[in-house]
Amino acid sequence: MRLRNKPWAQKLVQEHPEAILNQPDPEKKIDWKSRFDDFSKPLAIEIGSGKGQFITTLAKNHPEMNFIGIELQTTAAGMILRTKLEEGIDNLQLMCADAANIAMFLPENSADIIYLNFSDPWPKTRHEKRRLTYKSFLREYQTVLKDDGHLEFKTDNQGLFEYSLVSMNNYGMKFDFLSLDLHHNKSEIAQNNVETEYEHKFAAKGNPIYCLHASFK
Ligand code: SAM
């Protein structure tokens, strides 16, 4: 998804360094404690948040947790930032950056959950390394997640889902939940599902939503 550049979003991002880290220097340690009221709360991170429907909804529903949304595109990040500011979502911080370096930005063993929602599929083999479930990304997630933390992944793209299952399996990850049709699944996980923008669009077309939860231990 490439959003058309919105100058207001760029401006908003520049005006709110307290709420969003814009292309932070990976060599400089980020003081997360000063960015949240209480950094000891459980932490969930979404990578590729898009316009932010998922992460803003979760953050509002779970004041007992902290959330970080990481998004590559400034325009999309600015749209999430606008929601955060308008709705006063204090337990959500944003970062406009490439998640390929996520372990440089976050402390080791700091996150309880990492969410990947409708990640870009990059179907061409020569683009495999860009997929958010490629082994180099998994290594980054393993570093950032706590020992008892886990990854949650949803997509409507069968090719990306199959690829991700193989990639995670080859990496030695353990699958804790798997559904090939989340929206017709009776489990508690499915009942508590929070939709993303893409999920809403693709489910409305009748596409099945694939979902997995996996951990490194
Ligand atoms: N998660 C949203 C949803 O489900 O509606 C948006 C899905 S959109 C297809 C994928 C998003 O991931 C885009 O906004 C894109 O900019 C972002 N993205 C892709 N690669 C990324 C990366 N390496 N780091 C951070 N964000 C990334």
Short mmCIF file of C-alpha atoms and ligand atoms in Angstrom, two decimals:
data_model
loop_
_atom_site.label_atom_id
_atom_site.label_comp_id
_atom_site.label_asym_id
_atom_site.label_seq_id
_atom_site.Cartn_x
_atom_site.Cartn_y
_atom_site.Cartn_z
CA MET A 1 0.00 0.00 0.00
CA ARG A 2 1.51 3.27 -1.10
CA LEU A 3 -0.44 6.30 0.18
CA ARG A 4 -0.43 9.59 -1.69
CA ASN A 5 1.77 12.11 0.10
CA LYS A 6 -0.25 14.32 2.47
CA PRO A 7 1.67 17.49 3.48
CA TRP A 8 -0.41 17.92 6.68
CA ALA A 9 0.71 14.45 7.84
CA GLN A 10 4.41 15.27 7.30
CA LYS A 11 3.93 18.52 9.25
CA LEU A 12 2.09 16.81 12.11
CA VAL A 13 4.84 14.20 12.44
CA GLN A 14 7.47 16.95 12.65
CA GLU A 15 5.47 18.87 15.25
CA HIS A 16 5.07 15.95 17.68
CA PRO A 17 8.44 14.40 18.53
CA GLU A 18 7.02 13.47 21.95
CA ALA A 19 4.52 11.10 20.29
CA ILE A 20 6.36 9.84 17.22
CA LEU A 21 9.99 9.02 16.51
CA ASN A 22 10.65 10.00 12.91
CA GLN A 23 13.45 7.95 11.30
CA PRO A 24 15.37 7.63 14.60
CA ASP A 25 19.11 7.04 14.45
CA PRO A 26 19.57 3.27 15.11
CA GLU A 27 22.89 4.05 16.86
CA LYS A 28 21.15 6.18 19.53
CA LYS A 29 19.39 4.46 22.40
CA ILE A 30 15.74 5.47 22.72
CA ASP A 31 14.59 6.41 26.22
CA TRP A 32 11.26 4.52 26.17
CA LYS A 33 10.76 5.03 29.92
CA SER A 34 10.34 8.76 29.34
CA ARG A 35 7.87 8.20 26.48
CA PHE A 36 5.32 6.20 28.49
CA ASP A 37 3.68 6.92 31.86
CA ASP A 38 4.69 3.47 33.07
CA PHE A 39 7.04 1.46 30.82
CA SER A 40 6.75 -1.58 33.12
CA LYS A 41 3.29 -2.40 31.67
CA PRO A 42 3.07 -5.26 29.13
CA LEU A 43 4.19 -4.07 25.70
CA ALA A 44 2.69 -4.88 22.28
CA ILE A 45 4.20 -3.73 18.98
CA GLU A 46 2.55 -3.64 15.57
CA ILE A 47 4.77 -3.59 12.49
CA GLY A 48 3.29 -1.98 9.39
CA SER A 49 0.35 -0.30 11.12
CA GLY A 50 -1.01 1.39 7.98
CA LYS A 51 -3.62 3.98 8.96
CA GLY A 52 -3.73 2.54 12.47
CA GLN A 53 -7.26 1.23 12.99
CA PHE A 54 -5.98 -1.93 14.72
CA ILE A 55 -3.37 -0.44 17.05
CA THR A 56 -5.49 2.58 18.10
CA THR A 57 -8.48 0.32 18.88
CA LEU A 58 -6.32 -2.08 20.92
CA ALA A 59 -4.62 0.73 22.81
CA LYS A 60 -7.99 2.25 23.75
CA ASN A 61 -9.35 -1.17 24.82
CA HIS A 62 -6.26 -2.02 26.89
CA PRO A 63 -5.12 0.86 29.11
CA GLU A 64 -3.25 -1.71 31.22
CA MET A 65 -0.80 -2.20 28.34
CA ASN A 66 1.60 -0.07 26.27
CA PHE A 67 1.63 -0.10 22.47
CA ILE A 68 4.11 0.91 19.78
CA GLY A 69 3.07 1.23 16.13
CA ILE A 70 5.90 1.09 13.58
CA GLU A 71 5.14 2.31 10.07
CA LEU A 72 7.45 2.95 7.13
CA GLN A 73 5.39 5.62 5.38
CA THR A 74 5.23 9.09 6.93
CA THR A 75 1.75 9.78 5.56
CA ALA A 76 0.31 6.63 7.17
CA ALA A 77 2.21 7.32 10.41
CA GLY A 78 0.79 10.86 10.40
CA MET A 79 -2.73 9.48 10.10
CA ILE A 80 -2.23 7.25 13.15
CA LEU A 81 -0.68 10.18 15.00
CA ARG A 82 -3.74 12.34 14.26
CA THR A 83 -6.03 9.68 15.80
CA LYS A 84 -3.74 9.30 18.82
CA LEU A 85 -3.73 13.06 19.47
CA GLU A 86 -7.45 13.62 18.81
CA GLU A 87 -8.47 10.70 21.02
CA GLY A 88 -5.80 11.20 23.72
CA ILE A 89 -4.38 7.67 23.44
CA ASP A 90 -1.50 8.04 25.90
CA ASN A 91 -0.44 4.39 26.01
CA LEU A 92 0.45 4.45 22.29
CA GLN A 93 3.78 5.61 20.88
CA LEU A 94 4.62 5.70 17.17
CA MET A 95 7.73 5.24 15.12
CA CYS A 96 8.20 6.06 11.46
CA ALA A 97 10.98 3.65 10.50
CA ASP A 98 11.88 0.44 8.71
CA ALA A 99 11.25 -2.49 11.07
CA ALA A 100 14.22 -4.32 9.53
CA ASN A 101 16.24 -2.70 12.35
CA ILE A 102 13.69 -3.11 15.14
CA ALA A 103 16.20 -4.70 17.52
CA MET A 104 18.31 -1.53 17.33
CA PHE A 105 15.34 0.55 18.48
CA LEU A 106 13.96 -1.54 21.32
CA PRO A 107 15.51 -3.17 24.39
CA GLU A 108 16.11 -6.92 24.24
CA ASN A 109 13.36 -9.02 25.85
CA SER A 110 11.01 -6.05 26.17
CA ALA A 111 7.89 -6.97 24.16
CA ASP A 112 5.08 -9.37 25.02
CA ILE A 113 3.46 -9.42 21.56
CA ILE A 114 4.48 -8.44 18.04
CA TYR A 115 1.62 -8.07 15.54
CA LEU A 116 2.05 -8.38 11.77
CA ASN A 117 -1.21 -7.54 10.02
CA PHE A 118 -1.68 -7.89 6.26
CA SER A 119 2.01 -7.36 5.61
CA ASP A 120 3.00 -6.56 2.03
CA PRO A 121 3.29 -9.96 0.28
CA TRP A 122 6.30 -9.20 -1.98
CA PRO A 123 5.42 -12.19 -4.22
CA LYS A 124 8.54 -12.09 -6.42
CA THR A 125 11.26 -14.47 -5.20
CA ARG A 126 13.90 -11.78 -5.63
CA HIS A 127 12.00 -9.68 -3.03
CA GLU A 128 11.84 -12.47 -0.42
CA LYS A 129 14.12 -10.58 1.99
CA ARG A 130 11.57 -7.75 2.22
CA ARG A 131 8.81 -10.02 3.55
CA LEU A 132 8.21 -9.31 7.24
CA THR A 133 8.39 -13.05 7.98
CA TYR A 134 11.78 -13.57 6.29
CA LYS A 135 14.36 -15.12 8.65
CA SER A 136 16.28 -11.85 9.20
CA PHE A 137 13.06 -10.22 10.48
CA LEU A 138 12.32 -13.26 12.68
CA ARG A 139 15.78 -12.86 14.24
CA GLU A 140 14.94 -9.23 15.09
CA TYR A 141 11.58 -10.22 16.63
CA GLN A 142 13.24 -12.96 18.69
CA THR A 143 15.63 -10.40 20.17
CA VAL A 144 12.89 -7.92 21.06
CA LEU A 145 10.32 -10.41 22.41
CA LYS A 146 10.41 -11.63 26.01
CA ASP A 147 11.04 -15.36 26.48
CA ASP A 148 7.31 -15.92 26.95
CA GLY A 149 6.32 -13.42 24.25
CA HIS A 150 4.74 -14.31 20.92
CA LEU A 151 4.06 -13.19 17.36
CA GLU A 152 0.54 -12.79 15.90
CA PHE A 153 0.16 -12.72 12.12
CA LYS A 154 -2.93 -12.22 9.95
CA THR A 155 -3.26 -12.02 6.17
CA ASP A 156 -5.66 -12.88 3.35
CA ASN A 157 -2.70 -13.72 1.09
CA GLN A 158 -2.38 -17.50 0.84
CA GLY A 159 1.09 -17.35 -0.70
CA LEU A 160 2.46 -15.15 2.08
CA PHE A 161 0.78 -17.27 4.74
CA GLU A 162 2.27 -20.51 3.38
CA TYR A 163 5.66 -18.87 3.02
CA SER A 164 5.46 -17.59 6.62
CA LEU A 165 4.52 -21.00 8.02
CA VAL A 166 7.57 -22.54 6.34
CA SER A 167 9.87 -19.68 7.30
CA MET A 168 8.80 -19.79 10.98
CA ASN A 169 8.92 -23.58 11.07
CA ASN A 170 12.43 -23.59 9.57
CA TYR A 171 13.45 -21.01 12.17
CA GLY A 172 12.30 -23.41 14.92
CA MET A 173 9.26 -21.45 16.03
CA LYS A 174 6.33 -23.16 17.75
CA PHE A 175 2.75 -22.58 16.58
CA ASP A 176 0.25 -21.84 19.34
CA PHE A 177 -2.80 -21.00 17.19
CA LEU A 178 -3.64 -21.51 13.54
CA SER A 179 -6.78 -20.69 11.55
CA LEU A 180 -7.38 -20.79 7.81
CA ASP A 181 -10.64 -18.89 8.22
CA LEU A 182 -10.47 -16.67 11.28
CA HIS A 183 -13.84 -15.01 10.68
CA HIS A 184 -15.65 -18.37 10.86
CA ASN A 185 -13.61 -19.73 13.76
CA LYS A 186 -15.35 -20.32 17.11
CA SER A 187 -12.29 -19.95 19.37
CA GLU A 188 -11.96 -17.20 21.96
CA ILE A 189 -9.07 -15.77 19.97
CA ALA A 190 -11.32 -15.39 16.93
CA GLN A 191 -14.18 -13.96 19.00
CA ASN A 192 -11.86 -11.28 20.40
CA ASN A 193 -10.39 -10.42 17.00
CA VAL A 194 -9.83 -6.72 16.26
CA GLU A 195 -10.08 -5.96 12.55
CA THR A 196 -7.57 -3.94 10.56
CA GLU A 197 -8.47 -1.75 7.55
CA TYR A 198 -7.21 -4.35 5.10
CA GLU A 199 -8.93 -7.16 6.94
CA HIS A 200 -12.26 -5.33 6.76
CA LYS A 201 -11.85 -4.76 3.04
CA PHE A 202 -10.77 -8.30 2.13
CA ALA A 203 -13.24 -10.06 4.44
CA ALA A 204 -16.05 -8.01 2.86
CA LYS A 205 -15.01 -9.48 -0.51
CA GLY A 206 -15.38 -12.98 0.99
CA ASN A 207 -11.64 -13.72 1.24
CA PRO A 208 -10.76 -16.08 4.11
CA ILE A 209 -8.48 -14.54 6.74
CA TYR A 210 -5.49 -16.67 7.72
CA CYS A 211 -4.11 -16.27 11.22
CA LEU A 212 -1.31 -17.75 13.29
CA HIS A 213 0.24 -17.17 16.69
CA ALA A 214 3.78 -18.42 17.14
CA SER A 215 6.56 -18.25 19.72
CA PHE A 216 10.31 -18.83 19.76
CA LYS A 217 10.34 -21.19 22.78
N1 SAM B 1 -1.65 -3.36 8.91
C1 SAM B 1 -2.51 -2.52 8.09
C2 SAM B 1 -3.81 -3.23 7.79
O1 SAM B 1 -3.88 -4.45 8.01
O2 SAM B 1 -4.75 -2.57 7.36
C3 SAM B 1 -1.79 -2.06 6.81
C4 SAM B 1 -1.42 -3.15 5.83
S1 SAM B 1 -0.46 -2.54 4.45
C5 SAM B 1 -0.68 -3.78 3.26
C6 SAM B 1 1.20 -2.86 4.99
C7 SAM B 1 1.84 -1.70 5.73
O3 SAM B 1 3.11 -2.10 6.21
C8 SAM B 1 2.06 -0.47 4.85
O4 SAM B 1 1.52 0.66 5.48
C9 SAM B 1 3.59 -0.38 4.75
O5 SAM B 1 4.06 0.94 4.62
C10 SAM B 1 4.04 -1.04 6.04
N2 SAM B 1 5.38 -1.65 5.98
C11 SAM B 1 5.85 -2.47 5.00
N3 SAM B 1 7.12 -2.83 5.25
C12 SAM B 1 7.46 -2.24 6.44
C13 SAM B 1 8.66 -2.23 7.21
N4 SAM B 1 9.74 -2.91 6.82
N5 SAM B 1 8.66 -1.53 8.37
C14 SAM B 1 7.57 -0.82 8.75
N6 SAM B 1 6.41 -0.79 8.05
C15 SAM B 1 6.36 -1.50 6.91
#
